[in-house]
Amino acid sequence: MTQLLQAGDPSPSLILNPEGTCPILLACEHAGQGIPKALGDLGLSREQLDMHIGWDIGAAALTRLLSERLNATAILQYYSRLVIDCNRPPEAPDSVPEVSDKVTIPANVDADNKQARVDEIFTPYQGQVSRLLDSGRYKAALSIHSFTPVMQGVPRPWDIGFLFGSHDDTSRRLAAFLEKAYPWMTIGFNEPYQVSGLSDWFVPRHGEARGLPHALIEVRNDHISDKDGQEKWADILAASFRHFLEEVPA
């Protein structure tokens, strides 16, 4: 099998504040827009790559700000979710999507390098997340995402969603603080989509499998598409995370 990543292609993992003292690990699987040199532009325009299909708009910036506010370690994934989606099992049909929100991804149609994407991007990234979580430094793991306000013509009214599988305690605690502190906020549970072991990785494989308090957090991307919004939502979420830590046993 031909190697995918070449000299000059970055590592899939970027660790921020590795010595952070906060006992929450922040993860951002859809942080980046990177594309390996060998894949060119995936056959897409810059405008298409900048859409929500290519990355979670504002999520990386929000994660960076949260890392700073909380003195927390964060791990960001560099490559576009159109190269490989690092919050999907490799066998999921949308792990390397051929179509995303009605946009065909030419380089992904009948691609013969899907296993290389798994071996060189997905597996190293997930291995790094696992090493961090298995270090014993963390009593919670939170994955930061964003979602588009309209998907295939259907409005999504939530300001924020908390996603979980069989364990909802962390999501409920975080949301309860927001409901009280920010009564204007529209909060969804398992919105804008439902987590499952067949379609997701972070929640079942990193949170549930370890019995570790966890949540996947989705912020509507029009709230965090600019610096002011990112700063505002970093303040909001940091307050919620701090309150959560006060409630969680050491």
XYZ file of C-alpha atoms in Angstrom:
250
model
C 0.000 0.000 0.000
C 1.372 3.403 -0.980
C 2.002 5.771 1.907
C -0.429 8.686 2.006
C 1.306 11.288 4.169
C 4.440 12.750 2.634
C 7.271 14.942 3.854
C 5.741 18.234 4.947
C 2.325 16.764 5.761
C 1.629 17.557 9.437
C 0.864 15.037 12.145
C -2.875 14.471 12.573
C -2.661 15.397 16.265
C -1.970 18.814 17.741
C -1.777 18.877 21.533
C -2.351 22.217 23.235
C -1.145 22.958 26.755
C 0.152 19.421 27.431
C 0.999 20.298 31.031
C -2.430 21.786 31.746
C -3.661 21.149 35.272
C -7.402 21.047 34.599
C -8.704 17.464 34.988
C -10.812 17.739 31.819
C -9.372 16.627 28.479
C -10.765 18.616 25.554
C -10.902 16.976 22.123
C -11.789 18.437 18.736
C -12.002 15.788 16.030
C -13.199 18.149 13.301
C -10.811 21.013 14.053
C -8.829 21.134 10.847
C -9.075 21.725 7.136
C -5.799 20.050 6.216
C -5.526 17.782 3.176
C -2.541 15.503 2.501
C -0.517 16.668 -0.482
C -1.247 13.425 -2.306
C -4.985 14.200 -2.309
C -4.701 17.714 -3.739
C -7.934 19.575 -3.072
C -10.133 16.438 -3.081
C -11.614 17.789 -6.305
C -13.407 20.589 -4.464
C -13.344 24.371 -4.625
C -12.029 26.497 -1.765
C -15.595 27.615 -1.117
C -16.741 24.012 -0.715
C -13.823 23.122 1.554
C -14.685 26.093 3.770
C -18.269 24.873 4.231
C -19.443 22.945 7.287
C -18.904 19.716 5.367
C -15.133 20.213 5.486
C -14.678 21.061 9.157
C -16.581 22.184 12.228
C -16.594 25.950 11.785
C -15.314 27.739 14.881
C -14.763 24.559 16.896
C -10.960 24.692 16.890
C -10.904 28.345 17.955
C -13.439 27.630 20.696
C -11.382 24.674 21.925
C -8.219 26.793 22.017
C -9.957 29.460 24.079
C -11.352 26.871 26.481
C -7.885 25.384 26.870
C -6.573 28.823 27.814
C -9.413 29.711 30.183
C -9.340 26.393 32.029
C -5.617 25.642 31.801
C -6.731 22.412 30.145
C -4.961 20.088 27.756
C -6.674 19.859 24.370
C -6.084 17.632 21.368
C -7.050 18.874 17.900
C -7.226 16.785 14.734
C -5.533 18.533 11.806
C -7.101 16.972 8.701
C -10.456 17.770 7.111
C -13.320 15.483 7.993
C -13.650 14.956 4.235
C -10.259 13.218 4.219
C -11.395 10.943 7.032
C -13.900 11.618 9.794
C -12.163 10.973 13.106
C -15.452 10.754 14.990
C -16.714 7.839 12.900
C -15.708 4.184 13.053
C -13.536 3.394 10.009
C -16.168 0.963 8.762
C -18.950 3.585 8.851
C -20.173 4.622 5.385
C -19.406 8.285 6.086
C -15.922 7.671 7.478
C -14.585 8.710 4.060
C -17.718 10.306 2.611
C -18.371 10.201 -1.105
C -21.204 12.731 -0.711
C -21.692 15.237 2.115
C -24.761 17.497 2.319
C -25.427 16.936 -1.399
C -21.807 17.754 -2.386
C -19.927 14.955 -4.170
C -16.319 14.525 -3.008
C -14.535 13.405 -6.223
C -11.361 12.129 -4.530
C -13.427 9.911 -2.238
C -15.458 8.161 -4.921
C -14.095 4.619 -5.259
C -10.931 5.783 -3.477
C -8.238 3.105 -3.196
C -6.449 4.831 -0.312
C -9.110 4.606 2.394
C -7.063 2.172 4.477
C -4.064 4.500 4.303
C -6.243 7.288 5.666
C -7.249 5.036 8.550
C -3.696 3.867 9.232
C -1.969 7.244 8.950
C -4.568 9.700 10.278
C -7.405 8.048 12.194
C -5.425 5.443 14.112
C -2.559 7.738 15.226
C -4.998 10.427 16.339
C -7.156 8.016 18.323
C -4.047 6.435 19.801
C -2.914 9.816 21.079
C -6.321 10.496 22.633
C -6.190 7.078 24.297
C -2.727 7.689 25.702
C -3.847 10.970 27.220
C -6.977 9.479 28.755
C -5.137 6.420 30.049
C -2.597 8.622 31.836
C -4.918 8.910 34.828
C -4.803 12.723 34.789
C -8.414 13.285 33.785
C -11.762 12.819 35.445
C -13.762 13.897 32.390
C -13.422 14.130 28.607
C -15.366 16.606 26.471
C -15.453 16.705 22.680
C -16.103 20.104 21.076
C -18.006 20.356 17.783
C -20.175 22.770 15.831
C -23.193 22.252 13.601
C -24.754 24.112 10.714
C -28.019 26.019 11.460
C -29.763 24.440 8.445
C -29.157 20.931 7.114
C -30.712 19.855 3.830
C -33.283 22.621 4.149
C -34.301 21.743 7.710
C -33.706 24.450 10.367
C -31.899 23.421 13.541
C -33.132 25.735 16.313
C -30.808 24.725 19.148
C -28.046 26.997 20.367
C -26.162 24.033 21.773
C -26.585 20.287 21.917
C -25.258 17.735 24.394
C -24.795 14.290 22.910
C -24.429 10.991 24.740
C -25.057 7.286 24.433
C -26.051 5.224 27.444
C -24.649 7.651 30.042
C -26.258 11.096 30.132
C -25.145 12.336 33.559
C -22.357 14.646 32.371
C -24.513 16.147 29.635
C -27.399 16.740 32.038
C -25.155 18.394 34.630
C -23.551 20.713 32.092
C -26.913 21.610 30.584
C -28.552 22.224 33.969
C -26.018 24.933 34.731
C -26.613 26.602 31.355
C -30.400 26.440 31.710
C -30.188 28.312 35.002
C -27.451 30.792 34.066
C -28.634 31.505 30.500
C -32.430 31.082 30.346
C -32.503 32.400 26.775
C -30.562 29.389 25.543
C -32.233 26.623 23.520
C -30.563 23.362 24.528
C -30.926 20.030 22.767
C -30.160 16.542 24.010
C -28.802 14.223 21.352
C -29.385 17.064 18.909
C -28.664 17.712 16.100
C -28.181 13.941 15.828
C -28.334 10.741 17.865
C -25.105 9.103 19.027
C -24.662 5.385 18.397
C -21.845 2.871 18.506
C -22.194 2.363 14.766
C -21.897 6.027 13.816
C -19.675 7.598 16.496
C -16.275 7.080 18.076
C -15.566 9.560 20.892
C -18.572 8.802 23.087
C -18.625 4.984 22.899
C -14.883 4.308 22.540
C -13.296 6.994 24.708
C -16.021 7.859 27.221
C -18.269 4.860 27.747
C -15.548 2.244 27.321
C -13.549 3.800 30.176
C -16.474 4.587 32.442
C -15.236 8.182 32.271
C -17.592 11.176 32.592
C -17.953 12.536 29.072
C -20.084 14.493 26.623
C -19.964 15.547 23.008
C -20.892 19.218 22.773
C -22.283 20.790 19.592
C -22.478 24.598 19.332
C -24.404 26.093 16.416
C -21.725 27.436 14.130
C -23.260 30.845 13.461
C -22.620 31.566 17.154
C -18.878 30.893 16.872
C -18.003 31.930 13.331
C -16.167 35.071 14.468
C -13.865 36.062 17.317
C -16.526 37.820 19.385
C -18.786 34.789 19.286
C -15.947 32.437 20.077
C -14.943 34.516 23.099
C -18.548 34.687 24.314
C -19.127 30.951 24.047
C -15.749 30.149 25.574
C -16.830 32.159 28.623
C -20.195 30.394 28.710
C -18.786 26.885 28.422
C -15.843 27.514 30.733
C -18.276 28.562 33.464
C -20.299 25.394 32.926
C -17.198 23.190 32.975
C -15.913 24.782 36.189
C -19.259 24.240 37.875
C -19.263 20.628 36.703
C -15.834 20.044 38.243
C -17.096 21.341 41.575
C -19.791 18.649 41.537
C -17.704 15.690 40.354
C -15.942 13.647 43.043
C -12.146 13.877 43.006
